[in-house]
Coordinates of C-alpha atoms and ligand atoms in Angstrom, one line a residue:
M1 CA 12.9 -24.8 -8.1
S2 CA 13.8 -21.6 -9.3
A3 CA 10.8 -19.6 -7.9
R4 CA 8.8 -17.4 -11.0
I5 CA 10.5 -13.7 -10.4
L6 CA 7.3 -11.4 -9.8
D7 CA 7.9 -8.3 -11.0
G8 CA 6.6 -5.1 -9.6
K9 CA 8.2 -2.9 -12.8
W10 CA 6.5 -5.0 -14.4
V11 CA 2.9 -4.7 -12.4
R12 CA 3.4 -1.0 -12.4
E13 CA 4.0 0.0 -15.6
Q14 CA 0.6 -1.6 -16.8
I15 CA -1.8 -0.3 -14.0
L16 CA 0.4 3.7 -14.6
A17 CA -0.3 2.1 -18.5
E18 CA -4.3 2.1 -18.1
L19 CA -4.3 5.2 -15.9
R20 CA -3.3 7.4 -18.9
P21 CA -5.9 7.8 -20.5
R22 CA -8.9 7.8 -17.8
I23 CA -6.4 11.3 -17.3
S24 CA -6.2 12.2 -21.0
K25 CA -10.1 12.2 -21.0
M26 CA -11.1 14.0 -17.9
A27 CA -8.4 16.4 -18.4
A28 CA -10.1 17.3 -21.6
S29 CA -13.0 16.6 -20.3
H30 CA -12.9 18.2 -17.8
R31 CA -9.7 18.5 -15.6
P32 CA -7.2 16.1 -14.6
P33 CA -7.4 14.5 -11.5
G34 CA -6.1 16.4 -8.2
L35 CA -3.6 14.9 -5.0
A36 CA -2.9 16.5 -2.1
V37 CA -0.5 15.6 0.1
I38 CA 0.8 16.4 3.1
L39 CA 3.8 15.9 4.3
V40 CA 4.4 17.4 7.9
G41 CA 8.8 19.0 9.1
H42 CA 11.9 17.0 7.8
D43 CA 11.6 12.7 8.4
A44 CA 13.8 11.4 5.3
A45 CA 12.2 8.1 4.3
S46 CA 8.5 10.4 4.5
E47 CA 10.9 13.4 2.0
I48 CA 11.1 10.7 -0.7
Y49 CA 7.9 9.3 -1.0
V50 CA 6.0 12.0 -1.7
R51 CA 8.2 12.9 -3.6
G52 CA 8.2 9.8 -5.6
K53 CA 4.3 10.4 -5.5
I54 CA 4.2 14.0 -6.7
K55 CA 6.6 12.9 -9.1
T56 CA 5.0 10.3 -10.9
C57 CA 1.6 12.5 -10.5
G58 CA 3.8 14.7 -12.9
E59 CA 4.2 11.3 -15.5
L60 CA 0.7 11.6 -16.0
G61 CA -0.7 14.4 -15.4
I62 CA -2.3 14.7 -12.3
Y63 CA -2.8 17.8 -10.4
S64 CA -0.7 17.4 -7.0
E65 CA 0.1 19.9 -4.8
K66 CA 2.3 18.8 -1.5
I67 CA 1.7 21.0 1.5
T68 CA 4.7 21.6 3.7
P69 CA 3.5 22.8 7.2
S70 CA 6.2 22.7 10.1
E71 CA 7.0 19.4 12.7
S72 CA 5.8 22.0 15.4
V73 CA 2.3 22.0 13.9
S74 CA -0.9 21.9 16.2
T75 CA -3.5 19.6 15.8
E76 CA -5.7 21.7 15.3
E77 CA -3.8 23.8 12.5
L78 CA -3.8 20.5 10.1
L79 CA -7.4 19.8 10.6
G80 CA -8.1 23.2 9.6
I81 CA -5.8 22.2 5.9
I82 CA -7.5 19.0 5.6
E83 CA -11.2 21.1 5.6
G84 CA -9.5 23.5 3.5
L85 CA -8.6 20.7 1.1
N86 CA -12.2 18.8 1.7
Q87 CA -13.9 21.9 0.7
R88 CA -11.8 22.6 -2.8
N89 CA -13.1 20.8 -5.9
E90 CA -10.5 19.9 -8.2
I91 CA -8.8 18.0 -4.9
D92 CA -10.1 14.7 -5.1
G93 CA -7.6 13.2 -2.7
I94 CA -6.5 13.9 0.8
L95 CA -3.0 12.6 1.5
V96 CA -1.2 12.8 4.5
Q97 CA 2.2 11.7 5.0
V98 CA 2.0 9.6 8.6
P99 CA 4.0 9.1 10.7
L100 CA 3.1 13.0 12.4
P101 CA 4.7 14.2 14.7
K102 CA 3.9 13.3 18.6
Q103 CA 2.3 16.7 19.2
V104 CA -0.2 16.1 16.8
D105 CA -3.5 13.0 17.4
S106 CA -2.8 11.0 14.0
R107 CA -6.5 9.6 14.7
R108 CA -8.6 12.8 14.5
V109 CA -6.0 14.1 11.9
L110 CA -7.2 10.9 10.1
L111 CA -11.4 11.4 11.2
S112 CA -10.6 15.0 9.5
V113 CA -10.3 13.1 5.6
K114 CA -14.0 13.2 3.6
P115 CA -14.1 9.4 3.2
D116 CA -14.3 10.0 -0.7
K117 CA -10.7 11.2 -1.0
D118 CA -8.8 9.6 1.5
V119 CA -7.3 7.6 -1.1
D120 CA -5.0 5.4 1.2
G121 CA -7.9 3.9 2.2
F122 CA -7.3 4.3 5.9
H123 CA -9.9 5.5 7.1
P124 CA -12.4 3.7 9.3
V125 CA -16.1 4.0 6.6
N126 CA -13.2 2.5 3.3
V127 CA -12.2 0.0 6.5
G128 CA -15.4 -1.4 6.8
S129 CA -16.3 -0.9 2.8
L130 CA -13.5 -3.4 3.3
V131 CA -14.7 -5.9 5.3
A132 CA -17.7 -5.5 3.8
N133 CA -16.4 -5.8 0.7
I134 CA -17.9 -2.7 -0.6
P135 CA -16.7 -0.5 -3.4
A136 CA -14.3 2.1 -1.2
P137 CA -9.9 3.1 -1.7
R138 CA -8.4 0.0 -0.1
A139 CA -5.1 0.3 1.3
C140 CA -2.4 0.6 -1.9
T141 CA 0.5 -1.7 -1.1
P142 CA -2.5 -4.5 -0.6
A143 CA -4.6 -3.7 -3.0
G144 CA -1.9 -3.2 -4.9
I145 CA -0.5 -7.0 -4.3
M146 CA -3.8 -8.4 -5.8
E147 CA -2.6 -6.9 -9.1
M148 CA -0.1 -8.1 -9.2
L149 CA -1.4 -11.5 -8.0
R150 CA -4.9 -11.4 -10.7
R151 CA -1.4 -10.3 -13.1
Y152 CA 0.0 -13.1 -13.5
E153 CA -2.4 -14.5 -13.3
I154 CA -2.1 -16.9 -9.7
P155 CA -4.8 -18.8 -8.2
I156 CA -6.2 -17.4 -4.8
A157 CA -9.9 -18.6 -5.0
G158 CA -9.0 -22.0 -2.0
K159 CA -5.5 -22.0 -1.7
K160 CA -4.1 -20.9 1.6
A161 CA -3.4 -18.0 2.5
V162 CA -0.4 -17.3 5.9
V163 CA -0.3 -13.4 6.1
V164 CA 2.5 -12.6 8.7
G165 CA 1.8 -8.2 10.4
R166 CA -1.9 -7.7 11.4
S167 CA -0.9 -3.9 10.5
D168 CA -3.9 -1.0 9.6
I169 CA -2.1 -0.6 6.6
V170 CA -1.4 -3.9 5.1
G171 CA -1.8 -7.0 7.3
K172 CA -5.4 -7.1 7.6
P173 CA -6.4 -5.4 4.5
M174 CA -4.4 -8.0 3.1
A175 CA -5.7 -10.3 4.9
L176 CA -9.7 -10.0 3.9
L177 CA -9.2 -8.7 0.6
L178 CA -7.3 -12.4 0.7
L179 CA -10.6 -13.6 1.8
H180 CA -12.5 -11.9 -0.5
Q181 CA -10.9 -13.5 -3.0
S182 CA -11.8 -16.7 -0.8
A183 CA -8.9 -18.2 0.3
T184 CA -7.8 -19.4 3.2
V185 CA -6.6 -16.9 5.5
T186 CA -4.7 -17.5 9.1
I187 CA -3.2 -13.9 10.1
C188 CA 0.4 -14.4 12.7
H189 CA 1.6 -11.9 14.6
S190 CA 4.7 -11.6 17.4
K191 CA 2.8 -13.5 19.7
T192 CA 2.2 -16.4 16.9
L193 CA 3.2 -19.7 18.5
D194 CA 5.2 -21.6 15.6
L195 CA 5.1 -18.9 13.1
A196 CA 7.8 -21.2 10.9
G197 CA 4.7 -24.0 11.4
E198 CA 1.3 -21.6 10.2
C199 CA 4.4 -20.2 7.2
R200 CA 4.7 -23.6 5.9
R201 CA 1.2 -24.8 5.4
A202 CA 0.9 -22.0 3.1
N203 CA 0.2 -21.8 -0.6
I204 CA 0.7 -18.4 -0.9
L205 CA 2.4 -16.3 2.2
V206 CA 2.9 -12.6 2.7
A207 CA 5.4 -11.3 4.8
A208 CA 4.3 -7.9 5.8
I209 CA 7.2 -7.3 9.5
G210 CA 9.4 -5.5 9.4
K211 CA 11.9 -8.0 10.2
P212 CA 15.2 -8.6 7.9
N213 CA 14.9 -12.3 7.2
L214 CA 12.7 -14.0 9.4
V215 CA 10.6 -15.8 7.5
T216 CA 13.8 -18.7 6.4
R217 CA 13.3 -21.7 4.4
E218 CA 11.6 -23.6 7.7
F219 CA 8.7 -20.9 6.8
I220 CA 8.4 -22.0 3.3
Q221 CA 6.6 -24.6 1.5
P222 CA 8.0 -26.1 -1.2
G223 CA 6.0 -24.6 -4.4
A224 CA 4.6 -21.7 -2.8
V225 CA 4.4 -18.1 -3.9
V226 CA 6.6 -16.0 -1.2
I227 CA 5.4 -12.2 -1.2
D228 CA 7.6 -10.0 0.7
V229 CA 6.2 -6.7 1.3
G230 CA 9.0 -5.9 3.8
Q231 CA 12.2 -2.7 3.1
N232 CA 14.2 -2.4 5.7
R233 CA 17.6 -0.9 5.2
D234 CA 20.4 -3.5 5.4
P235 CA 23.4 -4.0 7.6
D236 CA 25.5 -0.8 5.9
G237 CA 22.5 1.7 5.1
K238 CA 22.6 1.7 2.0
G239 CA 20.0 -0.3 0.2
L240 CA 16.4 -2.3 1.1
V241 CA 16.6 -6.1 3.0
G242 CA 13.0 -7.3 2.9
D243 CA 11.0 -9.9 5.9
V244 CA 12.7 -13.2 3.7
D245 CA 15.8 -15.1 3.1
A246 CA 15.4 -14.2 -0.8
A247 CA 18.0 -16.7 -1.2
A248 CA 15.6 -19.5 0.4
A249 CA 12.9 -18.5 -1.4
L250 CA 14.3 -18.5 -4.8
E251 CA 15.3 -22.1 -4.3
L252 CA 11.6 -23.7 -3.0
A253 CA 8.9 -20.6 -3.5
S254 CA 7.3 -21.5 -7.0
A255 CA 7.0 -17.5 -7.2
Y256 CA 8.8 -15.1 -5.2
T257 CA 8.4 -10.8 -5.2
P258 CA 12.1 -9.8 -4.7
V259 CA 13.8 -6.3 -2.5
P260 CA 13.8 -3.9 -3.8
G261 CA 12.1 -4.1 -7.4
G262 CA 9.2 -5.9 -6.3
V263 CA 6.3 -5.2 -4.5
G264 CA 7.7 -2.0 -3.0
P265 CA 6.5 -0.1 -6.6
L266 CA 2.8 -1.0 -6.9
T267 CA 2.0 1.0 -3.8
I268 CA 2.5 3.9 -5.3
A269 CA 1.0 2.7 -8.5
M270 CA -2.3 2.0 -6.6
L271 CA -1.9 5.8 -5.1
M272 CA -3.0 7.0 -8.0
A273 CA -5.2 4.5 -9.4
N274 CA -6.8 5.8 -6.3
T275 CA -6.9 9.5 -7.0
V276 CA -8.4 8.4 -10.5
Q277 CA -11.1 6.8 -9.6
A278 CA -11.3 9.2 -6.5
A279 CA -11.6 11.6 -9.5
E280 CA -13.8 9.6 -12.0
Q281 CA -16.2 9.7 -8.8
H282 CA -16.0 13.3 -8.6
L283 CA -16.4 14.2 -11.3
C284 CA -19.3 11.8 -12.7
C285 CA -21.5 11.8 -9.4
G286 CA -20.5 14.7 -7.6
Ligands
LIG1 P1 4.5 -2.5 12.0 O1 3.2 -1.4 11.5 O2 5.4 -1.4 12.1 O3 3.5 -3.7 11.6 C1 4.1 -4.9 11.5 C2 3.7 -6.3 12.2 O4 5.0 -7.8 12.1 C3 2.5 -6.7 13.4 O5 1.9 -6.8 13.8 C4 3.4 -7.1 14.8 O6 3.5 -7.9 15.7 C5 4.6 -8.1 13.0 N1 5.5 -9.3 14.0 C6 6.6 -8.0 13.6 N2 7.9 -9.2 14.7 C7 7.0 -10.0 14.3 C8 8.1 -11.8 14.7 N3 8.8 -11.5 15.1 N4 7.7 -13.1 14.2 C9 5.9 -12.2 13.6 N5 5.3 -11.2 14.1 C10 6.4 -10.4 13.8 O7 4.8 -3.4 9.9 P2 3.8 -2.5 8.8 O8 3.7 -1.1 8.5 O9 2.9 -3.1 8.1 O10 4.8 -2.4 7.5 C11 5.9 -3.8 8.0 C12 7.1 -4.3 6.6 O11 6.3 -3.8 5.2 C13 7.8 -3.4 6.8 O12 9.1 -3.6 6.6 C14 7.7 -2.0 5.9 O13 8.9 -1.1 5.8 C15 7.2 -2.6 4.4 N6 6.2 -2.0 3.5 C16 6.7 -1.8 2.8 C17 5.3 -1.0 1.8 C18 5.7 -0.8 0.0 O14 7.1 -1.5 0.1 N7 5.4 -0.5 -0.3 C19 4.3 -0.4 2.1 C20 4.6 -0.6 3.7 C21 5.3 -1.0 3.9 P3 2.2 -7.3 16.8 O15 1.0 -7.5 16.5 O16 2.0 -8.4 17.5 O17 3.2 -6.4 17.1

């Protein structure tokens, strides 16, 4: 078997193309959607991510604002910045790029973003909505993976899904989104016994671990759909490698998201989708 490649760029372009008329309509009748991104300090990876987010906003006609407090910012100062953004009507989404410096109480900062402007879907109110399956902003990477599965018409109901990783950003919301689509879901983590055996039972295997090539051929049931969320630096530090052994996935899986080019492009697309959704909500319902 040679796996069908699930192309994240194709899915991203579809998502963005669907957003464009919604943005134009809002801009013509009221104002464009607005996203504020807070980037503390000079973490190289964070700077790249934020650049990508701001650039995509520009391409779509979403108003964006980058706020760059210094590395030594205090929790109180950040809370003040967020409170200001919470109050501004033209800002629909607030994104605090993580990681934050050690002196900052990340939890307080996260809690201070108004839930209806939490376009990352990290606020406990939005996490609660996810658990209860109530519409609210969803974490972008898992939401993007669900879009990808939908657009490639990959059946989920009744399938056995295994998610490796239980982070608040990827693993947990991923598992809940699959559960809401009636998959039978197992969540694995670093203390899971017989990880390969658990994974091998999966019809849909999602690897969100952060360990290069941890998922080898022993983990993959022939015919499984394999979603590789991992974004790891390769040994020479230049390219990206996933959590899944690509050769094994290509040989055994029925469908596979490569790294790069699979899941990666979806996150920013879903951030844009969450921002547009928030703006529509704000403009219609205040
Ligand atoms: P994280 O917070 O570090 O969580 C990693 C998870 O993997 C944890 O739950 C951990 O288990 C589990 N794990 C670690 N080693 C393991 C092992 N040997 N066996 C089984 N489980 C193991 O990472 P994250 O933020 O979820 O990100 C995961 C990966 O996805 C990273 O490579 C990240 O760069 C990538 N990512 C990509 C995108 C994107 O493509 N747009 C977005 C977000 C993240 P414990 O809980 O037991 O420690």
